[in-house]
Amino acid sequence: MSQFWNAWRKRKESLRNLTLEQHANKSMASVDDRTVTSVLEDNIALIEQQFGKSDDLVIRKFQIKTGEEAAVIFLDGMVDQDVISDFVIRSMTTEQTTYLAPATNELEATNQLRQIVRNILSGNSVLFIEGSKEVYLINSRGWDRRGVSEPKTESVVRGPRDGFTETLSVNAALIRFRLKDPNLRVRHLIVGQRTKTDIFVMYLEEIVDPPIVNEVIRRIEDMNLDAILESGYIEQMIQDHRYSPFPQIQNTERPDKVVANLLEGKVAILVDGTPFALIAPALFSQFYQSPEDYYERFYIASMIRFIRVISILIALLLPSMYIAFSAFHPEMIPSRLLIAMAAGRSTVPFPSLVEAMFMEIAIEILREASVRLPGPIGPTIGIVGALVVGEAAVSAGLVSPVMVIIVAVTTIGSFASPSYSAAIAIRMLRFPVMILAGMFGLYGIMLFIIVILVHLASIKSFGVPYMSPISPFNPIGMRDLFLRLPHHLMKKRPTMFRVHDEIRMREEDQS
Amino acid sequence: MKRQEADSSRYSFTSWQQICLITSTLIGVGVLTLPRTATSRLMEAGWMSPLIGSLGAYFSLWMIAKLSRRFPGLTFVEYSPLIWAPKGSPRLGKWISFPWIFAYLSFLYVATGMVSRIFGEVVVTSVLLDTPLEVIIITMFLLAFFLSLHEVDVVARVNEILFPLIIVPVLFIAIASFQKADWNYLFPLIRVSGKSVMEGAYEAIYSFSGFEIMLIFFAFTKRNDGKEKAGFFGILITMVVYTLIVVAGIAVFGFEELQRLTWPTLELVKSTEVPGLILERLESAFLAVWVAAVFTTVANSYYAVIYGLRQWFKKGLRFQRVVSGLLFIPLFIITLIPQNVVEIFQISSYMGMANLILNLGVPSVYWIVLALRGRRWESKEGKADG
């Protein structure tokens, strides 16, 4: 047994020691590690063999001005055709160049077969010239991409309207454009043995705590997944506690949110092919904080935060409160309301737990169905489901009218959280607490709350306790927890993330 | 790919966390009976008993804090052998300190059970009338078991998070019930003799037990100084809460009536009416929120027991998890030994006595031993702190 563990540990250790380049090469294991020759036809045959004669591999041969044969190879659809025709082929066939180089902005020369194959796969084109051992890698990436548009999942009333797209370089530019600081560092990683997804890890050098960055990079490199199709793969693989229902890494479509978090000393992870960027470490406060809080005046922002906290509590606890009150503690309900409720429930044949479960599951089905339905039909189904079915269920005596109100308020409350992945955690936790309330009433609800709080206190995100700044108590962080104090009172960054440059507003900048 | 925390992250208790630990451990089921026990001897001057009781509690906690300062980073289980024997013979020290450690751990162990039992009785008699007592006790144990699956820094954070949940409702009840208060019940201010003041303080002492968990938890503080201060504020907050509750109890019911109430604080909650509040009859809600207070008492004491055992046997987290699961079985049987509430109150008054002897006696003994040995060869830490 111990031998097994030692072998396992050694394997982990050896993986950790691999450099990034070795990682990239490891994923290219099927390609021979060799150099190319100086004979053009041989090289073309070599590349064709690597791609198994894929039909989208384009090999365009031409003669350059100085007389040698040349060939440019790329994958159809992944390159900008204009770059190839204007700046590679035309410039080399017509202009009298003294050295053999095409006129494009980014150019590299190599003779490693693996590097060539990797570049073709990522949308670059390669230029072979007869008699030359050097091969030119030309940056000609240019596939059709979606333009920058408003983020769908996180809309704000006031704030920038641009959101991330599926293209990594555009996303990085959206951040750079807001944060013109030379200390903004970008580390390029390639993960996924088959997908070879490009990942940018971004951080602000002077502010961030270096161990956090190193830990993020180490965990990403350790993943060994063969496919990264969305940032969710990375999120689930690198979070601290994989069995926790709470998201320990934040995701966002908003560049302004990423920039604000970078400025607090967090690390952003951008993944090619998805508009969702990851932010680590994340805290519980992500459940109810939105970038808009900082754009509006602080009274309003603080009040809205309170409302979000209340709505999260409602989304989590209201159905179970109903069960507890109606089944265990009717004496707590004011007597007039109690009479009205009893009248409504008199035709309902089920215990309140079954009634609530029935309605909550129905509303979950409705919600899921309206997401899947094609655009214009979705809202219609919502109205039909909510109004017609709800009304019919009441008049059929299946559920009480109060239950319909409670389900409606709960559902609306769960939409008030600015973070979708946080809201679905709450949605899911609603069901166990309903069952406990059906067993023990308010006592059961409290048992559940304590279990959740113990769990929340125990988890950490990249070394930062999830419940900070409540616990461990951090007075600077508290200024931006439930209340959002005015900006001039938040001169220091929250210190939970062990930031190195604490000062946000320097004295000399004040006027 | 399990990511174990570095061992150093354990030594991270802030002063505020220590205060929360002490306060939330002290405030537990004691509050539910406190107005009655405090007034049984002192009558209308019952509010003095938490004041005097807190002095004794603080003196004991102060000695514990001083002991812990002398051996920074070590728990009682670890430094006790060092006190009893020279460094060369750890086994001798371990055997001499066995009875003391055993006494403390078994006291905490039984106290855990009693607290769960008392709380179970309250819940079963006043809120969940159809639920068996055993179920309440088992759920309480499961909560404590869940906490003892975690490392020690989690305990501090849990207490920090639950702290407002414990303080706010009891303050709310105390202050809200003042609107029904008849202040004449509090007069004459001083009528009792000095002897009955001491007796009254003794009656309240059980509600101050629980701070002995700091024998274990003081070891994990971030800074070595400030332990006495944290202890002081922890006891102070508890004292204020207790005094308010007793004053509210006397002022609303009068001390004669208090003697006839089994759970006077709960009656206080029942009599509280807050205009404009949607809910009527708050006692169910109060008891539900009170689960947090009882949980911190039960779970902290139980954690201290388990952690002490873990250190005694020099084992890791896995041992702690297994043992905490196993030890609940005998505890469950112990918990069910008392036949009724009267017997429970009798046992808890014995336990108050045991607590008094342990908490004042053991630290004194340790300090005497340290003083006798210190004359022969003074340790460096002692000089720096002393």
PDB file of C-alpha atoms in Angstrom, chain B residues 8-251:
ATOM      1  CA  SER B   8       1.181  26.941  10.536  1.00  0.00           C
ATOM      2  CA  SER B   9      -2.287  28.043   9.460  1.00  0.00           C
ATOM      3  CA  ARG B  10      -3.580  26.582  12.701  1.00  0.00           C
ATOM      4  CA  TYR B  11      -1.883  29.258  14.778  1.00  0.00           C
ATOM      5  CA  SER B  12      -4.156  31.977  13.589  1.00  0.00           C
ATOM      6  CA  PHE B  13      -6.660  32.791  16.336  1.00  0.00           C
ATOM      7  CA  THR B  14      -7.175  36.524  16.518  1.00  0.00           C
ATOM      8  CA  SER B  15      -8.142  38.230  19.769  1.00  0.00           C
ATOM      9  CA  TRP B  16     -11.663  38.708  18.491  1.00  0.00           C
ATOM     10  CA  GLN B  17     -11.909  34.998  17.729  1.00  0.00           C
ATOM     11  CA  GLN B  18     -10.786  34.179  21.258  1.00  0.00           C
ATOM     12  CA  ILE B  19     -13.434  36.490  22.683  1.00  0.00           C
ATOM     13  CA  CYS B  20     -16.075  34.865  20.497  1.00  0.00           C
ATOM     14  CA  LEU B  21     -14.899  31.396  21.505  1.00  0.00           C
ATOM     15  CA  ILE B  22     -15.126  32.172  25.217  1.00  0.00           C
ATOM     16  CA  THR B  23     -18.423  34.042  25.072  1.00  0.00           C
ATOM     17  CA  SER B  24     -20.230  31.612  22.832  1.00  0.00           C
ATOM     18  CA  THR B  25     -19.051  28.640  24.881  1.00  0.00           C
ATOM     19  CA  LEU B  26     -20.181  30.219  28.145  1.00  0.00           C
ATOM     20  CA  ILE B  27     -23.577  31.268  26.848  1.00  0.00           C
ATOM     21  CA  GLY B  28     -25.543  28.095  26.442  1.00  0.00           C
ATOM     22  CA  VAL B  29     -28.371  26.390  28.252  1.00  0.00           C
ATOM     23  CA  GLY B  30     -27.363  28.159  31.460  1.00  0.00           C
ATOM     24  CA  VAL B  31     -29.228  31.253  30.346  1.00  0.00           C
ATOM     25  CA  LEU B  32     -32.519  29.364  30.223  1.00  0.00           C
ATOM     26  CA  THR B  33     -32.492  28.701  33.975  1.00  0.00           C
ATOM     27  CA  LEU B  34     -30.283  31.539  35.142  1.00  0.00           C
ATOM     28  CA  PRO B  35     -32.968  33.922  36.471  1.00  0.00           C
ATOM     29  CA  ARG B  36     -34.205  31.145  38.764  1.00  0.00           C
ATOM     30  CA  THR B  37     -30.817  29.868  39.998  1.00  0.00           C
ATOM     31  CA  ALA B  38     -29.504  33.388  40.530  1.00  0.00           C
ATOM     32  CA  THR B  39     -32.467  34.463  42.644  1.00  0.00           C
ATOM     33  CA  SER B  40     -32.872  31.281  44.690  1.00  0.00           C
ATOM     34  CA  ARG B  41     -30.602  32.574  47.488  1.00  0.00           C
ATOM     35  CA  LEU B  42     -30.165  36.227  46.700  1.00  0.00           C
ATOM     36  CA  MET B  43     -33.844  36.916  46.076  1.00  0.00           C
ATOM     37  CA  GLU B  44     -34.401  40.375  44.603  1.00  0.00           C
ATOM     38  CA  ALA B  45     -30.642  40.997  44.554  1.00  0.00           C
ATOM     39  CA  GLY B  46     -30.136  38.081  42.168  1.00  0.00           C
ATOM     40  CA  TRP B  47     -28.499  40.329  39.610  1.00  0.00           C
ATOM     41  CA  MET B  48     -25.418  40.353  41.855  1.00  0.00           C
ATOM     42  CA  SER B  49     -24.761  36.676  41.366  1.00  0.00           C
ATOM     43  CA  PRO B  50     -23.512  36.848  37.756  1.00  0.00           C
ATOM     44  CA  LEU B  51     -21.362  39.816  38.735  1.00  0.00           C
ATOM     45  CA  ILE B  52     -19.672  37.893  41.532  1.00  0.00           C
ATOM     46  CA  GLY B  53     -19.596  34.644  39.597  1.00  0.00           C
ATOM     47  CA  SER B  54     -17.788  36.343  36.753  1.00  0.00           C
ATOM     48  CA  LEU B  55     -15.026  37.458  39.123  1.00  0.00           C
ATOM     49  CA  GLY B  56     -14.286  33.863  40.057  1.00  0.00           C
ATOM     50  CA  ALA B  57     -14.500  32.794  36.447  1.00  0.00           C
ATOM     51  CA  TYR B  58     -12.144  35.517  35.363  1.00  0.00           C
ATOM     52  CA  PHE B  59      -9.611  34.701  38.063  1.00  0.00           C
ATOM     53  CA  SER B  60      -9.519  31.087  36.870  1.00  0.00           C
ATOM     54  CA  LEU B  61      -9.345  32.073  33.221  1.00  0.00           C
ATOM     55  CA  TRP B  62      -6.563  34.508  34.027  1.00  0.00           C
ATOM     56  CA  MET B  63      -4.508  31.699  35.539  1.00  0.00           C
ATOM     57  CA  ILE B  64      -5.174  29.544  32.499  1.00  0.00           C
ATOM     58  CA  ALA B  65      -4.130  32.363  30.177  1.00  0.00           C
ATOM     59  CA  LYS B  66      -0.943  32.929  32.156  1.00  0.00           C
ATOM     60  CA  LEU B  67      -0.119  29.225  32.000  1.00  0.00           C
ATOM     61  CA  SER B  68      -0.687  29.245  28.274  1.00  0.00           C
ATOM     62  CA  ARG B  69       1.519  32.314  27.844  1.00  0.00           C
ATOM     63  CA  ARG B  70       4.326  30.560  29.601  1.00  0.00           C
ATOM     64  CA  PHE B  71       4.165  27.735  27.051  1.00  0.00           C
ATOM     65  CA  PRO B  72       3.308  29.470  23.786  1.00  0.00           C
ATOM     66  CA  GLY B  73       1.916  27.250  21.074  1.00  0.00           C
ATOM     67  CA  LEU B  74       1.324  24.314  23.425  1.00  0.00           C
ATOM     68  CA  THR B  75      -1.990  23.041  24.701  1.00  0.00           C
ATOM     69  CA  PHE B  76      -2.629  21.916  28.269  1.00  0.00           C
ATOM     70  CA  VAL B  77      -2.126  18.309  27.191  1.00  0.00           C
ATOM     71  CA  GLU B  78       1.268  19.183  25.764  1.00  0.00           C
ATOM     72  CA  TYR B  79       2.662  21.425  28.475  1.00  0.00           C
ATOM     73  CA  SER B  80       1.352  19.543  31.451  1.00  0.00           C
ATOM     74  CA  PRO B  81       4.100  16.857  31.261  1.00  0.00           C
ATOM     75  CA  LEU B  82       6.713  19.613  30.968  1.00  0.00           C
ATOM     76  CA  ILE B  83       5.529  21.102  34.245  1.00  0.00           C
ATOM     77  CA  TRP B  84       5.538  17.864  36.173  1.00  0.00           C
ATOM     78  CA  ALA B  85       8.841  16.393  35.092  1.00  0.00           C
ATOM     79  CA  PRO B  86      12.232  17.501  33.784  1.00  0.00           C
ATOM     80  CA  LYS B  87      12.685  17.494  30.049  1.00  0.00           C
ATOM     81  CA  GLY B  88      14.675  14.248  30.127  1.00  0.00           C
ATOM     82  CA  SER B  89      11.785  12.065  31.242  1.00  0.00           C
ATOM     83  CA  PRO B  90       8.668  12.808  29.225  1.00  0.00           C
ATOM     84  CA  ARG B  91       7.055   9.509  30.171  1.00  0.00           C
ATOM     85  CA  LEU B  92       7.122  10.327  33.884  1.00  0.00           C
ATOM     86  CA  GLY B  93       5.580  13.719  33.196  1.00  0.00           C
ATOM     87  CA  LYS B  94       2.909  12.132  31.106  1.00  0.00           C
ATOM     88  CA  TRP B  95       1.927   9.722  33.865  1.00  0.00           C
ATOM     89  CA  ILE B  96       1.832  12.365  36.559  1.00  0.00           C
ATOM     90  CA  SER B  97      -0.264  14.691  34.439  1.00  0.00           C
ATOM     91  CA  PHE B  98      -2.638  11.915  33.411  1.00  0.00           C
ATOM     92  CA  PRO B  99      -5.112  12.347  36.322  1.00  0.00           C
ATOM     93  CA  TRP B 100      -5.358  16.120  35.808  1.00  0.00           C
ATOM     94  CA  ILE B 101      -5.884  15.882  32.085  1.00  0.00           C
ATOM     95  CA  PHE B 102      -8.266  12.990  32.537  1.00  0.00           C
ATOM     96  CA  ALA B 103     -10.278  14.980  35.072  1.00  0.00           C
ATOM     97  CA  TYR B 104     -10.589  17.946  32.753  1.00  0.00           C
ATOM     98  CA  LEU B 105     -11.425  15.984  29.636  1.00  0.00           C
ATOM     99  CA  SER B 106     -13.979  13.789  31.354  1.00  0.00           C
ATOM    100  CA  PHE B 107     -15.602  16.818  32.966  1.00  0.00           C
ATOM    101  CA  LEU B 108     -15.919  18.508  29.582  1.00  0.00           C
ATOM    102  CA  TYR B 109     -17.157  15.262  28.083  1.00  0.00           C
ATOM    103  CA  VAL B 110     -19.950  14.831  30.608  1.00  0.00           C
ATOM    104  CA  ALA B 111     -20.776  18.546  30.486  1.00  0.00           C
ATOM    105  CA  THR B 112     -21.255  18.231  26.724  1.00  0.00           C
ATOM    106  CA  GLY B 113     -23.767  15.479  27.297  1.00  0.00           C
ATOM    107  CA  MET B 114     -25.610  17.355  30.028  1.00  0.00           C
ATOM    108  CA  VAL B 115     -25.948  20.491  27.956  1.00  0.00           C
ATOM    109  CA  SER B 116     -27.392  18.493  25.077  1.00  0.00           C
ATOM    110  CA  ARG B 117     -29.763  16.760  27.464  1.00  0.00           C
ATOM    111  CA  ILE B 118     -31.007  19.983  29.031  1.00  0.00           C
ATOM    112  CA  PHE B 119     -31.534  21.526  25.634  1.00  0.00           C
ATOM    113  CA  GLY B 120     -33.312  18.410  24.451  1.00  0.00           C
ATOM    114  CA  GLU B 121     -35.648  18.621  27.460  1.00  0.00           C
ATOM    115  CA  VAL B 122     -36.466  22.253  26.701  1.00  0.00           C
ATOM    116  CA  VAL B 123     -37.167  21.591  23.043  1.00  0.00           C
ATOM    117  CA  VAL B 124     -39.254  18.518  23.715  1.00  0.00           C
ATOM    118  CA  THR B 125     -41.350  20.081  26.453  1.00  0.00           C
ATOM    119  CA  SER B 126     -41.980  23.429  24.819  1.00  0.00           C
ATOM    120  CA  VAL B 127     -41.689  23.315  21.023  1.00  0.00           C
ATOM    121  CA  LEU B 128     -41.503  19.906  19.397  1.00  0.00           C
ATOM    122  CA  LEU B 129     -43.971  18.065  21.580  1.00  0.00           C
ATOM    123  CA  ASP B 130     -44.156  14.896  19.474  1.00  0.00           C
ATOM    124  CA  THR B 131     -40.442  14.512  18.827  1.00  0.00           C
ATOM    125  CA  PRO B 132     -38.567  12.017  21.030  1.00  0.00           C
ATOM    126  CA  LEU B 133     -35.870  13.470  23.272  1.00  0.00           C
ATOM    127  CA  GLU B 134     -33.304  11.084  21.787  1.00  0.00           C
ATOM    128  CA  VAL B 135     -33.728  12.560  18.330  1.00  0.00           C
ATOM    129  CA  ILE B 136     -32.916  16.058  19.526  1.00  0.00           C
ATOM    130  CA  ILE B 137     -29.840  14.810  21.373  1.00  0.00           C
ATOM    131  CA  ILE B 138     -28.668  12.809  18.380  1.00  0.00           C
ATOM    132  CA  THR B 139     -29.066  15.740  15.991  1.00  0.00           C
ATOM    133  CA  MET B 140     -27.099  17.920  18.401  1.00  0.00           C
ATOM    134  CA  PHE B 141     -24.360  15.274  18.527  1.00  0.00           C
ATOM    135  CA  LEU B 142     -24.332  15.052  14.751  1.00  0.00           C
ATOM    136  CA  LEU B 143     -23.739  18.784  14.536  1.00  0.00           C
ATOM    137  CA  ALA B 144     -20.858  18.544  17.002  1.00  0.00           C
ATOM    138  CA  PHE B 145     -19.513  15.553  15.078  1.00  0.00           C
ATOM    139  CA  PHE B 146     -19.622  17.569  11.874  1.00  0.00           C
ATOM    140  CA  LEU B 147     -17.554  20.299  13.476  1.00  0.00           C
ATOM    141  CA  SER B 148     -15.010  17.854  14.857  1.00  0.00           C
ATOM    142  CA  LEU B 149     -14.319  16.598  11.345  1.00  0.00           C
ATOM    143  CA  HIS B 150     -12.525  19.876  10.704  1.00  0.00           C
ATOM    144  CA  GLU B 151      -9.250  21.377  11.780  1.00  0.00           C
ATOM    145  CA  VAL B 152      -8.998  23.681  14.745  1.00  0.00           C
ATOM    146  CA  ASP B 153      -8.946  26.992  12.854  1.00  0.00           C
ATOM    147  CA  VAL B 154     -12.429  26.179  11.577  1.00  0.00           C
ATOM    148  CA  VAL B 155     -13.696  26.092  15.172  1.00  0.00           C
ATOM    149  CA  ALA B 156     -12.584  29.668  15.700  1.00  0.00           C
ATOM    150  CA  ARG B 157     -14.192  30.870  12.504  1.00  0.00           C
ATOM    151  CA  VAL B 158     -17.461  29.076  13.232  1.00  0.00           C
ATOM    152  CA  ASN B 159     -17.686  30.764  16.606  1.00  0.00           C
ATOM    153  CA  GLU B 160     -16.936  34.099  15.034  1.00  0.00           C
ATOM    154  CA  ILE B 161     -19.732  33.679  12.507  1.00  0.00           C
ATOM    155  CA  LEU B 162     -22.285  32.422  15.031  1.00  0.00           C
ATOM    156  CA  PHE B 163     -21.443  35.069  17.632  1.00  0.00           C
ATOM    157  CA  PRO B 164     -24.021  37.659  16.499  1.00  0.00           C
ATOM    158  CA  LEU B 165     -26.642  34.919  16.253  1.00  0.00           C
ATOM    159  CA  ILE B 166     -26.096  34.207  19.938  1.00  0.00           C
ATOM    160  CA  ILE B 167     -25.793  37.719  21.323  1.00  0.00           C
ATOM    161  CA  VAL B 168     -28.504  39.531  19.366  1.00  0.00           C
ATOM    162  CA  PRO B 169     -31.557  37.397  20.311  1.00  0.00           C
ATOM    163  CA  VAL B 170     -30.759  37.288  24.017  1.00  0.00           C
ATOM    164  CA  LEU B 171     -30.140  41.035  24.153  1.00  0.00           C
ATOM    165  CA  PHE B 172     -33.322  41.567  22.182  1.00  0.00           C
ATOM    166  CA  ILE B 173     -35.336  39.482  24.609  1.00  0.00           C
ATOM    167  CA  ALA B 174     -33.838  41.157  27.655  1.00  0.00           C
ATOM    168  CA  ILE B 175     -34.448  44.655  26.379  1.00  0.00           C
ATOM    169  CA  ALA B 176     -37.837  43.977  24.810  1.00  0.00           C
ATOM    170  CA  SER B 177     -39.152  42.528  28.059  1.00  0.00           C
ATOM    171  CA  PHE B 178     -38.319  45.737  29.940  1.00  0.00           C
ATOM    172  CA  GLN B 179     -41.559  47.244  28.676  1.00  0.00           C
ATOM    173  CA  LYS B 180     -43.432  44.888  30.983  1.00  0.00           C
ATOM    174  CA  ALA B 181     -41.031  45.395  33.848  1.00  0.00           C
ATOM    175  CA  ASP B 182     -42.087  46.439  37.292  1.00  0.00           C
ATOM    176  CA  TRP B 183     -38.944  48.006  38.711  1.00  0.00           C
ATOM    177  CA  ASN B 184     -40.226  47.745  42.273  1.00  0.00           C
ATOM    178  CA  TYR B 185     -39.422  44.056  42.177  1.00  0.00           C
ATOM    179  CA  LEU B 186     -35.745  45.011  42.299  1.00  0.00           C
ATOM    180  CA  PHE B 187     -36.006  46.813  45.632  1.00  0.00           C
ATOM    181  CA  PRO B 188     -34.716  46.835  48.330  1.00  0.00           C
ATOM    182  CA  LEU B 189     -31.359  46.780  46.626  1.00  0.00           C
ATOM    183  CA  ILE B 190     -29.326  45.151  49.365  1.00  0.00           C
ATOM    184  CA  ARG B 191     -31.051  43.080  51.979  1.00  0.00           C
ATOM    185  CA  VAL B 192     -29.066  39.851  51.977  1.00  0.00           C
ATOM    186  CA  SER B 193     -26.102  38.912  54.118  1.00  0.00           C
ATOM    187  CA  GLY B 194     -22.578  38.370  52.833  1.00  0.00           C
ATOM    188  CA  LYS B 195     -22.894  34.636  53.318  1.00  0.00           C
ATOM    189  CA  SER B 196     -25.883  34.295  51.049  1.00  0.00           C
ATOM    190  CA  VAL B 197     -24.145  36.462  48.431  1.00  0.00           C
ATOM    191  CA  MET B 198     -21.405  33.834  48.225  1.00  0.00           C
ATOM    192  CA  GLU B 199     -24.009  31.076  48.081  1.00  0.00           C
ATOM    193  CA  GLY B 200     -25.869  32.897  45.347  1.00  0.00           C
ATOM    194  CA  ALA B 201     -22.677  33.324  43.358  1.00  0.00           C
ATOM    195  CA  TYR B 202     -22.074  29.620  43.715  1.00  0.00           C
ATOM    196  CA  GLU B 203     -25.518  28.904  42.278  1.00  0.00           C
ATOM    197  CA  ALA B 204     -24.660  30.896  39.163  1.00  0.00           C
ATOM    198  CA  ILE B 205     -21.242  29.368  38.717  1.00  0.00           C
ATOM    199  CA  TYR B 206     -22.442  26.548  36.501  1.00  0.00           C
ATOM    200  CA  SER B 207     -23.585  29.046  33.921  1.00  0.00           C
ATOM    201  CA  PHE B 208     -20.038  30.351  33.775  1.00  0.00           C
ATOM    202  CA  SER B 209     -18.461  26.968  33.172  1.00  0.00           C
ATOM    203  CA  GLY B 210     -17.040  26.178  29.782  1.00  0.00           C
ATOM    204  CA  PHE B 211     -14.107  28.570  29.598  1.00  0.00           C
ATOM    205  CA  GLU B 212     -11.797  25.696  30.482  1.00  0.00           C
ATOM    206  CA  ILE B 213     -11.804  24.828  26.782  1.00  0.00           C
ATOM    207  CA  MET B 214      -9.280  27.635  26.519  1.00  0.00           C
ATOM    208  CA  LEU B 215      -6.750  25.285  28.090  1.00  0.00           C
ATOM    209  CA  ILE B 216      -6.666  23.810  24.606  1.00  0.00           C
ATOM    210  CA  PHE B 217      -7.595  26.739  22.394  1.00  0.00           C
ATOM    211  CA  PHE B 218      -5.293  29.364  23.868  1.00  0.00           C
ATOM    212  CA  ALA B 219      -2.455  27.442  22.235  1.00  0.00           C
ATOM    213  CA  PHE B 220      -3.452  28.486  18.746  1.00  0.00           C
ATOM    214  CA  THR B 221      -3.411  32.240  19.151  1.00  0.00           C
ATOM    215  CA  LYS B 222      -1.669  34.320  16.548  1.00  0.00           C
ATOM    216  CA  ARG B 223       0.113  36.405  19.178  1.00  0.00           C
ATOM    217  CA  ASN B 224       1.191  35.213  22.569  1.00  0.00           C
ATOM    218  CA  ASP B 225       0.162  38.319  24.493  1.00  0.00           C
ATOM    219  CA  GLY B 226      -3.381  39.554  24.837  1.00  0.00           C
ATOM    220  CA  LYS B 227      -4.809  36.248  26.046  1.00  0.00           C
ATOM    221  CA  GLU B 228      -5.797  37.692  29.426  1.00  0.00           C
ATOM    222  CA  LYS B 229      -7.418  40.613  27.651  1.00  0.00           C
ATOM    223  CA  ALA B 230      -9.404  38.348  25.350  1.00  0.00           C
ATOM    224  CA  GLY B 231     -10.446  36.341  28.392  1.00  0.00           C
ATOM    225  CA  PHE B 232     -11.477  39.507  30.193  1.00  0.00           C
ATOM    226  CA  PHE B 233     -13.683  40.739  27.364  1.00  0.00           C
ATOM    227  CA  GLY B 234     -15.117  37.290  26.794  1.00  0.00           C
ATOM    228  CA  ILE B 235     -16.194  37.036  30.424  1.00  0.00           C
ATOM    229  CA  LEU B 236     -17.327  40.678  30.441  1.00  0.00           C
ATOM    230  CA  ILE B 237     -19.694  40.254  27.497  1.00  0.00           C
ATOM    231  CA  THR B 238     -21.127  37.123  29.086  1.00  0.00           C
ATOM    232  CA  MET B 239     -21.545  38.915  32.401  1.00  0.00           C
ATOM    233  CA  VAL B 240     -23.426  41.802  30.803  1.00  0.00           C
ATOM    234  CA  VAL B 241     -25.753  39.417  28.976  1.00  0.00           C
ATOM    235  CA  TYR B 242     -26.374  37.358  32.105  1.00  0.00           C
ATOM    236  CA  THR B 243     -27.003  40.367  34.289  1.00  0.00           C
ATOM    237  CA  LEU B 244     -29.457  41.813  31.799  1.00  0.00           C
ATOM    238  CA  ILE B 245     -31.354  38.542  31.632  1.00  0.00           C
ATOM    239  CA  VAL B 246     -31.513  38.201  35.402  1.00  0.00           C
ATOM    240  CA  VAL B 247     -32.610  41.819  35.826  1.00  0.00           C
ATOM    241  CA  ALA B 248     -35.262  41.317  33.159  1.00  0.00           C
ATOM    242  CA  GLY B 249     -36.436  38.130  34.856  1.00  0.00           C
ATOM    243  CA  ILE B 250     -36.723  39.737  38.277  1.00  0.00           C
ATOM    244  CA  ALA B 251     -38.299  42.901  36.939  1.00  0.00           C
TER     245      ALA B 251
END
